[in-house]
Coordinates of C-alpha atoms and ligand atoms in Angstrom, one line a residue:
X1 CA -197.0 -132.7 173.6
X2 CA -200.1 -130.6 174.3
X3 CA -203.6 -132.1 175.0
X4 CA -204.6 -131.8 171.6
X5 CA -201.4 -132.4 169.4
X6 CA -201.8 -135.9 169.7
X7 CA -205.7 -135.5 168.2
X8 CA -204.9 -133.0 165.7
X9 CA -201.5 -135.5 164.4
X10 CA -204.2 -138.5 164.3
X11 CA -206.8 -136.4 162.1
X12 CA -204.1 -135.3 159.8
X13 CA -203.1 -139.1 158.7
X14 CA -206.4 -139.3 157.7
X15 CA -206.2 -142.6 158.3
X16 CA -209.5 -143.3 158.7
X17 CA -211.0 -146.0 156.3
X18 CA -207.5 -146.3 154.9
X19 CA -206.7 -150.4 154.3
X20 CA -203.4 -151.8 155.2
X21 CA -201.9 -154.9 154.0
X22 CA -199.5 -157.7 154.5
X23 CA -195.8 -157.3 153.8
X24 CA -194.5 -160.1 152.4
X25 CA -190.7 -160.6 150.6
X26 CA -190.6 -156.4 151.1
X27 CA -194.0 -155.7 149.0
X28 CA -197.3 -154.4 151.1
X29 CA -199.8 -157.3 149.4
X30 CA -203.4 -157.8 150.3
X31 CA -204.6 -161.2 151.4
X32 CA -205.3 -163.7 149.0
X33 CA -208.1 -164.4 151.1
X34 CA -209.6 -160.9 150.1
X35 CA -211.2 -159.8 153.5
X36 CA -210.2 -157.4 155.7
X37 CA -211.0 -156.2 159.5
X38 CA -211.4 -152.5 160.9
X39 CA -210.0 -151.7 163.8
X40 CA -211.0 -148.9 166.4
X41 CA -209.5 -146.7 168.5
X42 CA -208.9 -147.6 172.2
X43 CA -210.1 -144.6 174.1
X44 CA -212.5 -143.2 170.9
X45 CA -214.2 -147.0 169.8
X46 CA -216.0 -145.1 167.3
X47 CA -212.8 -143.7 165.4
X48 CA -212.1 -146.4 162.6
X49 CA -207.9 -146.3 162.2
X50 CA -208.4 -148.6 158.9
X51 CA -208.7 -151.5 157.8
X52 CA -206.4 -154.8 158.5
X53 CA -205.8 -157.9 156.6
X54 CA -208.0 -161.0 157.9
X55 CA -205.0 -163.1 156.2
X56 CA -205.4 -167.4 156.2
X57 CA -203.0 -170.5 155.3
X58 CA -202.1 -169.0 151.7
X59 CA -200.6 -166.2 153.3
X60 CA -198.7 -167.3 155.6
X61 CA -197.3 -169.8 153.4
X62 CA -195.8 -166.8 151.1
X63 CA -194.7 -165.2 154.1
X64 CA -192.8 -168.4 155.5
X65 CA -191.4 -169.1 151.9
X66 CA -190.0 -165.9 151.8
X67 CA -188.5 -165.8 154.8
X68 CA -187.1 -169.4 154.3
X69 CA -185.5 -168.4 150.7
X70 CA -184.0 -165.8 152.1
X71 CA -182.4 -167.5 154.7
X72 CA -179.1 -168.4 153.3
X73 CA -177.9 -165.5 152.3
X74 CA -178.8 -163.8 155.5
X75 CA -177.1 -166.2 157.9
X76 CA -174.2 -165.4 155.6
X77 CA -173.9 -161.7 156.0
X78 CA -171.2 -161.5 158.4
X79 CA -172.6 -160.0 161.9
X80 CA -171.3 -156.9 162.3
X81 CA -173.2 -156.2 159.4
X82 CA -176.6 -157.6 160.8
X83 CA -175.7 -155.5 163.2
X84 CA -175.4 -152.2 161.4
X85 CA -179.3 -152.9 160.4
X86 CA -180.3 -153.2 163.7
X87 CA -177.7 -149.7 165.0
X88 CA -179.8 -148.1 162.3
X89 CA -183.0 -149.9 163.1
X90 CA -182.6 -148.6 166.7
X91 CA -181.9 -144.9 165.6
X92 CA -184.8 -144.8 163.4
X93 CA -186.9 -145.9 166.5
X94 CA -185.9 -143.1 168.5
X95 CA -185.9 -140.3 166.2
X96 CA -189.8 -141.5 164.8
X97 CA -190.1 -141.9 169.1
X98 CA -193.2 -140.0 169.4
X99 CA -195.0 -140.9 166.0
X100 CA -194.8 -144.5 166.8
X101 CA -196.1 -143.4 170.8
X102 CA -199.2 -142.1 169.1
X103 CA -200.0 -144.6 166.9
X104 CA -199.3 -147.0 170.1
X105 CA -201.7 -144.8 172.1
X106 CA -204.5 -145.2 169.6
X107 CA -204.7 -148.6 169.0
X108 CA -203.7 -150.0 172.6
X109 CA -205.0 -147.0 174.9
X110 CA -201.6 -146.6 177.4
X111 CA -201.2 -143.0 178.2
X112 CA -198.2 -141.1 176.1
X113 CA -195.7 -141.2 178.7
X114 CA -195.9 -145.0 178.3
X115 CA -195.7 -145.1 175.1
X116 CA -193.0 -142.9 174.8
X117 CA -191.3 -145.1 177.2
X118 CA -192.1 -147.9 174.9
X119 CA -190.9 -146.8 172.1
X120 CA -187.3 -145.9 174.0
X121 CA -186.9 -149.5 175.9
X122 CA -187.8 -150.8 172.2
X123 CA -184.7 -149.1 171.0
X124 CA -182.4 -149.8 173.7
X125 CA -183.3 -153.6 173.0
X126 CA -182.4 -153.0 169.7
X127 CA -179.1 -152.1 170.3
X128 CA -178.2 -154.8 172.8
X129 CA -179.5 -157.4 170.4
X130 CA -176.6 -155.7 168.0
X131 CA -174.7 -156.3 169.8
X132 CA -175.7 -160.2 170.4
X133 CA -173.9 -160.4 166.4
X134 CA -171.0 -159.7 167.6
X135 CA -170.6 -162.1 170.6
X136 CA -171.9 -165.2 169.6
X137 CA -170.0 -168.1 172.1
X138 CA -168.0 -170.6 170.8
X139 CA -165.9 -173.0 172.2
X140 CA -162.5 -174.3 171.2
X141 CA -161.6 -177.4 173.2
X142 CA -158.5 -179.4 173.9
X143 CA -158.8 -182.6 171.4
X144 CA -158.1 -186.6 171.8
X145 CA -155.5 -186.2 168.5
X146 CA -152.9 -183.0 168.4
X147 CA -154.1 -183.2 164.2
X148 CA -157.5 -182.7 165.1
X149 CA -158.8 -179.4 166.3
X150 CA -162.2 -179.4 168.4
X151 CA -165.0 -176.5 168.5
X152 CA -168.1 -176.0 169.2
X153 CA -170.0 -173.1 166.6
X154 CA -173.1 -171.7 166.5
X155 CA -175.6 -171.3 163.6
X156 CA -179.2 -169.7 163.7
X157 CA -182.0 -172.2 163.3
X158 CA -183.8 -170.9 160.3
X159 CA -186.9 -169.6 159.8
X160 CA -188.9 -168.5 162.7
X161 CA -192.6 -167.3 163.7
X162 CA -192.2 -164.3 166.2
X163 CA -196.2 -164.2 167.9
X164 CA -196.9 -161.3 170.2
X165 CA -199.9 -160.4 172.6
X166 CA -201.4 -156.8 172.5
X167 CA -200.1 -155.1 175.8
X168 CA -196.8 -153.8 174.6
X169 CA -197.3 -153.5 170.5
X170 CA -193.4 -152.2 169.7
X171 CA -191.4 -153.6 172.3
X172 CA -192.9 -157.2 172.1
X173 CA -192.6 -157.3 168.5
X174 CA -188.8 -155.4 168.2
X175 CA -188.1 -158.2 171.0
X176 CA -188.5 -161.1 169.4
X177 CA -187.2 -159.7 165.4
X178 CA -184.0 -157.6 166.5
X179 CA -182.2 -161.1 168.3
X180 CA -183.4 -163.2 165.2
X181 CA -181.8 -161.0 163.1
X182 CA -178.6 -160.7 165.1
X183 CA -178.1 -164.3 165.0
X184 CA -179.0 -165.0 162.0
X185 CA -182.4 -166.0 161.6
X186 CA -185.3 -165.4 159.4
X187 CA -188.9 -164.1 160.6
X188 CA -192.4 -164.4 160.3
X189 CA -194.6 -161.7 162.7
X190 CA -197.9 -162.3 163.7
X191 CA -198.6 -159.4 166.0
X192 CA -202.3 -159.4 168.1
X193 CA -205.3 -158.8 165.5
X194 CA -206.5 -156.0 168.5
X195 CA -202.4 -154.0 168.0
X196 CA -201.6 -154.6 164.2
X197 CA -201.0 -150.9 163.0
X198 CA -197.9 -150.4 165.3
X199 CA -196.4 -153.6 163.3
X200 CA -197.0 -152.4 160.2
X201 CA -195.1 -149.0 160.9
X202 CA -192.3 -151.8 162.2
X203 CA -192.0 -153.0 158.7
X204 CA -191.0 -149.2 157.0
X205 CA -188.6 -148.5 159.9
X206 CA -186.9 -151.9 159.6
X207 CA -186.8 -151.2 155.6
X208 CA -185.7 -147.9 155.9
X209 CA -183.1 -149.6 158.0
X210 CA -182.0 -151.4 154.8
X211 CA -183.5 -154.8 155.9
X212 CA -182.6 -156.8 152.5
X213 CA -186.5 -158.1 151.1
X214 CA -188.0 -161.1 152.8
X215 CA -185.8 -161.0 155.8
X216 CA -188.9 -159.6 158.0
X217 CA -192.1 -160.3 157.0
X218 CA -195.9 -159.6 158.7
X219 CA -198.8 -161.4 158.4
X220 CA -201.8 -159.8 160.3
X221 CA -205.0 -161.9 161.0
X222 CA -206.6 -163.7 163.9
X223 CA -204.9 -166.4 166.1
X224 CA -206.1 -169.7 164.1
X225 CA -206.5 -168.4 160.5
X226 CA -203.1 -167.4 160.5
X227 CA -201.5 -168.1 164.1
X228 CA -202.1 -172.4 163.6
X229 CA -200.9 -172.6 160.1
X230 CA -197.6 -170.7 161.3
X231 CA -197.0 -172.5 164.2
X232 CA -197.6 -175.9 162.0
X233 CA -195.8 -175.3 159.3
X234 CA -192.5 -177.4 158.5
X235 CA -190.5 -174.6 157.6
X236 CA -190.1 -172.6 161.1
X237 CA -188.6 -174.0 163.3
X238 CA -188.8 -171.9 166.4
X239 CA -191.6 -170.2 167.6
X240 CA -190.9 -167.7 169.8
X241 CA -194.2 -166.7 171.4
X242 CA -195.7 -164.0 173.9
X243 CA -199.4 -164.7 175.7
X244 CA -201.3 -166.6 177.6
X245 CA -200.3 -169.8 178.9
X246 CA -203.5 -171.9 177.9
X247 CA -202.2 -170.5 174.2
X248 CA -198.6 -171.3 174.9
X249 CA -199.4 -174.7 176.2
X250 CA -201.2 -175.4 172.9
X251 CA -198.1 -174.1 170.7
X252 CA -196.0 -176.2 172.5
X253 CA -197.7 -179.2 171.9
X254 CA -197.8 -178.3 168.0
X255 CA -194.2 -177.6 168.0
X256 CA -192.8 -180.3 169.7
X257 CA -194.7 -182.8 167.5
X258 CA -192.3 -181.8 164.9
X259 CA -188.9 -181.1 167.1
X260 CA -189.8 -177.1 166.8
X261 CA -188.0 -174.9 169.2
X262 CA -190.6 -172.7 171.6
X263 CA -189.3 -169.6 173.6
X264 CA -192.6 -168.9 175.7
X265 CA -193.5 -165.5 177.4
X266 CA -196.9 -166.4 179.2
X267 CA -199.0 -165.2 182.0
X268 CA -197.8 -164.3 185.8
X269 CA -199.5 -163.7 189.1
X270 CA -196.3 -161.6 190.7
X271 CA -196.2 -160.8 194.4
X272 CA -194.7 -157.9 196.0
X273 CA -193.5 -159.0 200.1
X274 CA -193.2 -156.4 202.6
X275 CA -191.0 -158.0 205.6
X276 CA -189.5 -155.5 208.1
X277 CA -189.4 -152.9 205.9
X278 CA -189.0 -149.2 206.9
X279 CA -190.1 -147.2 204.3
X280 CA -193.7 -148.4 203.3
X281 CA -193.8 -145.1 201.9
X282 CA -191.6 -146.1 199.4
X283 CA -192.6 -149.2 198.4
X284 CA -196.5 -148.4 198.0
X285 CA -194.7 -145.7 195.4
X286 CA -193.0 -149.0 193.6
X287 CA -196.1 -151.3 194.2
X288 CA -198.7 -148.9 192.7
X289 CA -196.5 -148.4 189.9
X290 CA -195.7 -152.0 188.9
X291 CA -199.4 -152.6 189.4
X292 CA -201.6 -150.1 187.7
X293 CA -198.9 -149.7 184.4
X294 CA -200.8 -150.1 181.0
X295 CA -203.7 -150.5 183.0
X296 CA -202.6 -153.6 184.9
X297 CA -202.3 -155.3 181.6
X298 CA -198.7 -156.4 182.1
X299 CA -197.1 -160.0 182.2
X300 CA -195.2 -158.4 185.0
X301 CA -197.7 -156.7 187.1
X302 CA -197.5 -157.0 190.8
X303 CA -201.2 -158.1 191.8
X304 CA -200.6 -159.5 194.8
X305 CA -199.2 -158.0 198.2
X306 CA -197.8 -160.4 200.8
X307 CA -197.3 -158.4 204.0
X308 CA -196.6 -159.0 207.2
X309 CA -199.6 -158.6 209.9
X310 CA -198.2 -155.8 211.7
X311 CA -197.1 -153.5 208.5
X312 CA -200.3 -154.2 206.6
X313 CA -202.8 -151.1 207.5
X314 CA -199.8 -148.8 207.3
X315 CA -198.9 -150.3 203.8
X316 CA -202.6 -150.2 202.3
X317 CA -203.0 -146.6 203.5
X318 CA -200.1 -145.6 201.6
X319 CA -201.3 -147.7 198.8
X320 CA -204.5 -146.2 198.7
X321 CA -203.7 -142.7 199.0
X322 CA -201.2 -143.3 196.1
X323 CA -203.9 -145.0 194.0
X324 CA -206.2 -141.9 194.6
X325 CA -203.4 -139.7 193.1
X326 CA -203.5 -141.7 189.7
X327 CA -205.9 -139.9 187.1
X328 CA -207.7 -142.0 184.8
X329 CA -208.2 -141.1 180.9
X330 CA -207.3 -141.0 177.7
X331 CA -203.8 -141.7 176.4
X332 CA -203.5 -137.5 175.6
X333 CA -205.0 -135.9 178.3
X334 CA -203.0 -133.8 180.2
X335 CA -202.1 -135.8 183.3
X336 CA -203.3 -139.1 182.6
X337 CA -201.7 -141.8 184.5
X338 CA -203.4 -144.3 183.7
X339 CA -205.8 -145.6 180.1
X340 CA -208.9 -147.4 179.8
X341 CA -208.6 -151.4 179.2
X342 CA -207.5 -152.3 175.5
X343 CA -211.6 -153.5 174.9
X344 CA -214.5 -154.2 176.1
X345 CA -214.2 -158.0 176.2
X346 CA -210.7 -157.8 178.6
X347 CA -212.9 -154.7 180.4
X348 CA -215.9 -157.4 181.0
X349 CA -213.0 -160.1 182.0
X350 CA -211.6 -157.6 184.4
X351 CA -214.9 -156.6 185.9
X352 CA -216.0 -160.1 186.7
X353 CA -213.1 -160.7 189.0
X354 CA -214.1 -157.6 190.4
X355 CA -217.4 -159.4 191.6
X356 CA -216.3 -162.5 192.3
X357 CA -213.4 -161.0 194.6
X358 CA -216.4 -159.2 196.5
X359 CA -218.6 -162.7 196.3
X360 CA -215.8 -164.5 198.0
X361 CA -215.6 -162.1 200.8
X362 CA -213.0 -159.6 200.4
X363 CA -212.8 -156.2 201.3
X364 CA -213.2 -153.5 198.4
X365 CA -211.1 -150.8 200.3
X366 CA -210.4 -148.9 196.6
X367 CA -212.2 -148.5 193.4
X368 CA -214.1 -151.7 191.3
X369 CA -216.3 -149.0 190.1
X370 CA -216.2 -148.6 186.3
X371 CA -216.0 -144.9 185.1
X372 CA -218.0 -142.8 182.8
X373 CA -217.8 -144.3 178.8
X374 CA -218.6 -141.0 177.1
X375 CA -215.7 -139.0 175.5
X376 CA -215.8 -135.7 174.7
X377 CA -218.5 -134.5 172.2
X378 CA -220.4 -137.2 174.1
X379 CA -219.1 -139.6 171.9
X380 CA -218.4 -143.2 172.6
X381 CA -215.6 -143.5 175.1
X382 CA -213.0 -146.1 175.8
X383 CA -213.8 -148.8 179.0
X384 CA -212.2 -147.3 182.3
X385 CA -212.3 -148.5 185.4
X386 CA -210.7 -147.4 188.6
X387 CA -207.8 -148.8 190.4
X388 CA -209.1 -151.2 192.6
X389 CA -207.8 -152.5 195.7
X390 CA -208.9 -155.7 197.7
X391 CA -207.6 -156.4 201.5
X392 CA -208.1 -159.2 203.3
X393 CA -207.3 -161.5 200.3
X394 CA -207.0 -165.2 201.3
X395 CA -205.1 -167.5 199.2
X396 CA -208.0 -169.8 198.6
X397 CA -209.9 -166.9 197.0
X398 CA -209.9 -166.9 192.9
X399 CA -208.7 -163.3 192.7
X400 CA -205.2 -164.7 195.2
X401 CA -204.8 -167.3 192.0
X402 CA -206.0 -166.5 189.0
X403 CA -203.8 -163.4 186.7
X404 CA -206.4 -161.0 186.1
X405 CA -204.6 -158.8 183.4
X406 CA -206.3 -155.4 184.6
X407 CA -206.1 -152.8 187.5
X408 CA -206.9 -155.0 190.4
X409 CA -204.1 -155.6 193.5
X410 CA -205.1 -157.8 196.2
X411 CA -203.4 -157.7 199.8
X412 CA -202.9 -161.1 201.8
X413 CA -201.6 -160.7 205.3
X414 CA -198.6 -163.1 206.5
X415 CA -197.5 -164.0 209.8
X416 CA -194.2 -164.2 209.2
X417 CA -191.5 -164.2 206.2
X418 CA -191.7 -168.2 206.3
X419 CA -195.2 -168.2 205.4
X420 CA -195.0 -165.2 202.5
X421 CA -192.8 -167.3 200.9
X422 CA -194.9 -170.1 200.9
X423 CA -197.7 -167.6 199.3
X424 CA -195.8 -166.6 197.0
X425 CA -195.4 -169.9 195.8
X426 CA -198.9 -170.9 196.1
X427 CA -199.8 -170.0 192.4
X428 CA -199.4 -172.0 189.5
X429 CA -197.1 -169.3 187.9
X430 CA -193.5 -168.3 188.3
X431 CA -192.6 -165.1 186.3
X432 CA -191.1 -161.9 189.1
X433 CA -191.3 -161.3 192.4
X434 CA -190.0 -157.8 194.4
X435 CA -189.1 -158.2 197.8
X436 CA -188.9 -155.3 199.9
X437 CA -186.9 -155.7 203.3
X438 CA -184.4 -154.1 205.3
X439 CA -182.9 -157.5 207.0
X440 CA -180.3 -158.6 205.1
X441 CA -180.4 -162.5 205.6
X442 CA -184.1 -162.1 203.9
X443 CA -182.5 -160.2 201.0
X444 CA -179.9 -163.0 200.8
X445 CA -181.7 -166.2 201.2
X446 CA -185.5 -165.5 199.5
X447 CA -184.4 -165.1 196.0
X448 CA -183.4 -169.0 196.5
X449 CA -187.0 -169.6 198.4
X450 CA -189.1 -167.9 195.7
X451 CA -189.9 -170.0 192.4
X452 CA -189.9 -167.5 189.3
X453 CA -187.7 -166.0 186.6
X454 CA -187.1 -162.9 188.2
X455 CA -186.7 -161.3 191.3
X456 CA -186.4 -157.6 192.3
X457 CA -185.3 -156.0 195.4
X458 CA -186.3 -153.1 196.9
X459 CA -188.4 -151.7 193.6
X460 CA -190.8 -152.8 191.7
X461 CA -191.1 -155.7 188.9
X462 CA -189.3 -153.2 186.5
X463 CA -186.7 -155.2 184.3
X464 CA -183.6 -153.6 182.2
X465 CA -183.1 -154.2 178.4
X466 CA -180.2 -156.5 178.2
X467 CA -181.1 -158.8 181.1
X468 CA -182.4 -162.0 180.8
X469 CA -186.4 -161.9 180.7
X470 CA -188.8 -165.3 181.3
X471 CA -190.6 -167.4 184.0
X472 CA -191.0 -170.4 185.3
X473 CA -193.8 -172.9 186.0
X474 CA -196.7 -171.7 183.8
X475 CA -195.0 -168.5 183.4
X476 CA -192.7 -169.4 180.8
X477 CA -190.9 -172.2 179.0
X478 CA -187.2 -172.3 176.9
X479 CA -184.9 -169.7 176.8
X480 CA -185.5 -166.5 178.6
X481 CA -185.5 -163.4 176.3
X482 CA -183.9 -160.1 176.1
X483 CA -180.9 -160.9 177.1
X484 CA -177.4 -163.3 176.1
X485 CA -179.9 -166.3 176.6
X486 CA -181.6 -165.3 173.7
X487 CA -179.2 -167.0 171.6
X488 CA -180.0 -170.4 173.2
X489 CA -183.4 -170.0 171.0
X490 CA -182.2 -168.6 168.1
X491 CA -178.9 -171.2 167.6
X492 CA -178.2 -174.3 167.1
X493 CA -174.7 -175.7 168.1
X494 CA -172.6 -177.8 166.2
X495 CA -169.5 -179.8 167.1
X496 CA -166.8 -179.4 164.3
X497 CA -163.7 -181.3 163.7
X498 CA -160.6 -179.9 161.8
X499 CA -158.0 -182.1 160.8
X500 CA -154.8 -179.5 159.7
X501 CA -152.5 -182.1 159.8
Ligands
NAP601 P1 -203.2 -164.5 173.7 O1 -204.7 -164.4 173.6 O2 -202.5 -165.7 174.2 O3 -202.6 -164.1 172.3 C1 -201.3 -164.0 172.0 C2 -201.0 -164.1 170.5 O4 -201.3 -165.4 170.1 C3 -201.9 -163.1 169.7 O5 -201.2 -162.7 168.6 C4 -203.0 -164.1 169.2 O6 -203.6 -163.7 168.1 C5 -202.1 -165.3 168.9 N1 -202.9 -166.6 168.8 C6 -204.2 -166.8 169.1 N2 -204.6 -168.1 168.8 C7 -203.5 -168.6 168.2 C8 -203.2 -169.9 167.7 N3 -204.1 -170.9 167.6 N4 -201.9 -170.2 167.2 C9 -201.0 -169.2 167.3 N5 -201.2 -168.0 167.8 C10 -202.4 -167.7 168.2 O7 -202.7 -163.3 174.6 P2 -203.2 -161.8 174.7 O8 -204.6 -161.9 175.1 O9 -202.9 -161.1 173.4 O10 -202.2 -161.2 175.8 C11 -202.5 -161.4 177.2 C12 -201.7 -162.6 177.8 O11 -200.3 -162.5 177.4 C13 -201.7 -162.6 179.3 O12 -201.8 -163.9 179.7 C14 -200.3 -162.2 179.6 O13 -199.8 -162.6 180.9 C15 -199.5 -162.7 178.5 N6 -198.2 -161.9 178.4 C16 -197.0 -162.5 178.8 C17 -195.9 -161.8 178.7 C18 -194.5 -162.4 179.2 O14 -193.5 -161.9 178.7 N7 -194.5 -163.4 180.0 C19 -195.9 -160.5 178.2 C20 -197.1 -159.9 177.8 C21 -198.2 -160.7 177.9 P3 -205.0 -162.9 168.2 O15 -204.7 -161.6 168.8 O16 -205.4 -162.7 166.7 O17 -206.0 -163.7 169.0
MG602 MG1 -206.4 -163.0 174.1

């Protein structure tokens, strides 16, 4: 994967100018509302990758119908043969693996390696959620009356709206469809208007898959023309949705007003402690990695440190040193570690915690700087900035609170574990937490201490593709994803009664 073949593969689809559309009961249709939106590469924001439906109520309503007449017959295909779509699904992923990294690359900016990566934890979710159609729990239970037998069955709820954020364009969508296929259910994608092309090249492989027509469909448009009249309408009744929790709240409250499901992904503020830890080495290796991923653009960032007084300088020069080793560009240059920000608007977002950190009095021991915007050919470049690094953070300060959803770690110094743990907790969000320590009792007892969905020891906030995935507190809401919870979302249970006698 040479500097250039990356270029030279996005020239030659020629996609420039070229409109997409909707796919809707397996046919690509244009909206009925006519209009359409270009979208822009992420490092080159004068390369035009085409042109995307700006899709309204009408729309989705085709889409949901679809999806809802199509139901029946899809909950009835027995699961191993769900599954064999999703085996195949999964295969297809990894053998188009790099296509799909580029096209990833282009519209959302993460460097190749990423991507690739992507692209592969995409498939292996695939194949666990295949796995999910063969292991739906039931329950047979002893009964009142020897005539009467009594179990407890699943069935999958129906139609659902799968809504994804822009960070992670395949794996967010592939995480929300593959499960609601394996149990059952029908679906409805809205991915994020700024990451629609990787969804569209979702659709083929999930057809080429042999998805039967309608099982899968994509409307692409912004959040309220098409996100509100999906999430209101009476036919779906889950809404499984990844973003930001002042979005999730929202959905919530439109969902429950009808007795809609919600599975909800949202934002995090994750810590990393160092207590009485030996190799700081080795966990500013982790840190720096679980912080300056897809540009710090990650649910599941670490962007805070909680160390203990004594361990800090050590710790920040390691982290510093390992920061100055990551090299900034675009997705396909050779060595990139790390992209620009998806946009300018998150850039500007990003920036002006930057500022305010440095209003409120903390130290700027690494980066804020924003790096040169011209590409090569002097054309107009993507929006870089450096990995920064803020020390002697306090919680009170906005950038100790507030998820900032770019390349920006902040350090806070503890006196002692009792009082990491209580900074940890001092956030409004709940989502992962890694925990480096060599004592034992602290490995043993702080998982219990630390409110979140997930907790890591000894590495960095780097989860596996058939565990359970979610938060707590403003990090999340309903059943966790990824893994066997998944089916609490997707199914319904029902209490059945067999008299044989
Ligand atoms: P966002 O602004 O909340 O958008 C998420 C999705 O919701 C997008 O597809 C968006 O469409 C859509 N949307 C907007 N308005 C809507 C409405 N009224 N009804 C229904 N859907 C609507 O999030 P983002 O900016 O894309 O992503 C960043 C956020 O996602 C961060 O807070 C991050 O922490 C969170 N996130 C969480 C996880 C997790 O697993 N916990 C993972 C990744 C990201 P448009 O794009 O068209 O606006
Ligand atoms: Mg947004």
């Amino acid at each position: 994967m040479g500097e250039y073949r990356m270029l030279d593969w996005l020239e030659e689809q020629e996609q420039a100018g070229r409109k997409y559309a909707n796919f809707i009961n397996g046919e690509w249709v244009d909206s009925a509302t006519g209009r359409t939106s270009p979208l822009y590469e992420s490092a080159r924001p004068n390369r035009k990758i085409g042109d995307f439906p700006d899709s309204g109520e009408e729309d989705v309503n085709r889409a949901v119908q679809a999806a809802n007449e199509v139901f029946q017959s899809w909950r009835n295909t027995p699961g191993p043969a769900r599954a064999g779509v999703l085996y195949r699904f999964a295969d297809l992923l990894e053998r188009n693996r790099e296509e799909l990294a580029y096209m990833l690359s282009a519209e959302q900016g993460k460097v190749l390696a990423e991507s690739l990566g992507e692209v592969q934890r995409a498939a292996n979710e695939a194949r666990f959620a295949a796995g999910e159609a063969f292991r739906l729990d039931g329950q047979t239970l002893p009964s009142e009356n020897n005539q009467i037998r009594a179990a407890v069955i699943r069935c999958p709820i129906g139609v659902v709206a799968c809504i994804a954020p822009w960070n992670f364009p395949i794996v967010t969508p592939v995480r929300k469809v593959a499960p609601a296929l394996a149990y059952g259910c029908t679906v409805v994608l809205k991915p994020a208007s700024a990451t629609p092309w990787s969804s569209v090249r979702l659709m083929e492989v999930l057809s080429e898959a042999g998805l039967p027509k309608g099982v899968v469909n994509l409307v692409l448009g912004s959040g309220s023309r098409v996100g509100d009249p999906l999430v209101s309408h009476p036919l779906v009744n889950g809404v499984s949705f990844t973003g930001s929790t002042e979005l999730g709240l929202r959905i919530n409250g439109i969902a429950a007003a009808r007795l809609a499901k919600t599975q909800l992904e949202l934002g995090g503020k994750n810590a990393a402690l160092v207590l009485d830890y030996d190799n700081l080495e080795g966990a500013a290796e982790q840190i720096v990695a679980a912080a300056f991923a897809c540009s710090g653009q990650r649910c599941t960032a670490i962007s805070r440190v909680i160390v203990q007084k004594d361990l800090a300088d050590r710790l920040n020069g390691h982290i510093i040193e390992r920061m100055k080793a990551i090299k900034v560009g675009p997705a396909w240059a050779d060595g990139a570690g790390m992209g620009p920000l998806i946009d300018k608007k998150q850039f500007e977002s990003v920036k002006g915690y930057i500022d305010t950190g440095k209003r409120e009095g903390a130290v700027l021991a690494y980066g804020g700087e924003r790096l040169d915007m011209t590409g090569e050919n002097g054309e107009l470049g993507g929006c870089y900035l450096q990995p920064t690094l803020f020390t002697g953070v306090t919680r009170g300060m906005t950038i100790a609170k507030e998820e900032i959803f770019g390349p920006v770690l902040s350090v806070l110094e503890a006196a002692d574990w009792e009082e990491a743990v209580e900074l940890a907790n001092a956030t409004e969000y709940g989502l992962a937490v890694s925990i480096f320590t060599d004592r034992l009792e602290l490995a043993g007892t702080l998982p219990d201490l630390i409110d979140v969905g997930m907790v890591h020891i000894n590495h960095g906030t780097a989860s596996q593709a058939h565990m359970p995935f979610g938060g707590v507190k403003r990090s999340g809401f309903g059943p966790f994803s990824i893994g066997h919870t998944n089916q609490e979302f997707f199914t319904n249970v029902k209490a059945v009664y067999t008299k044989s006698r």
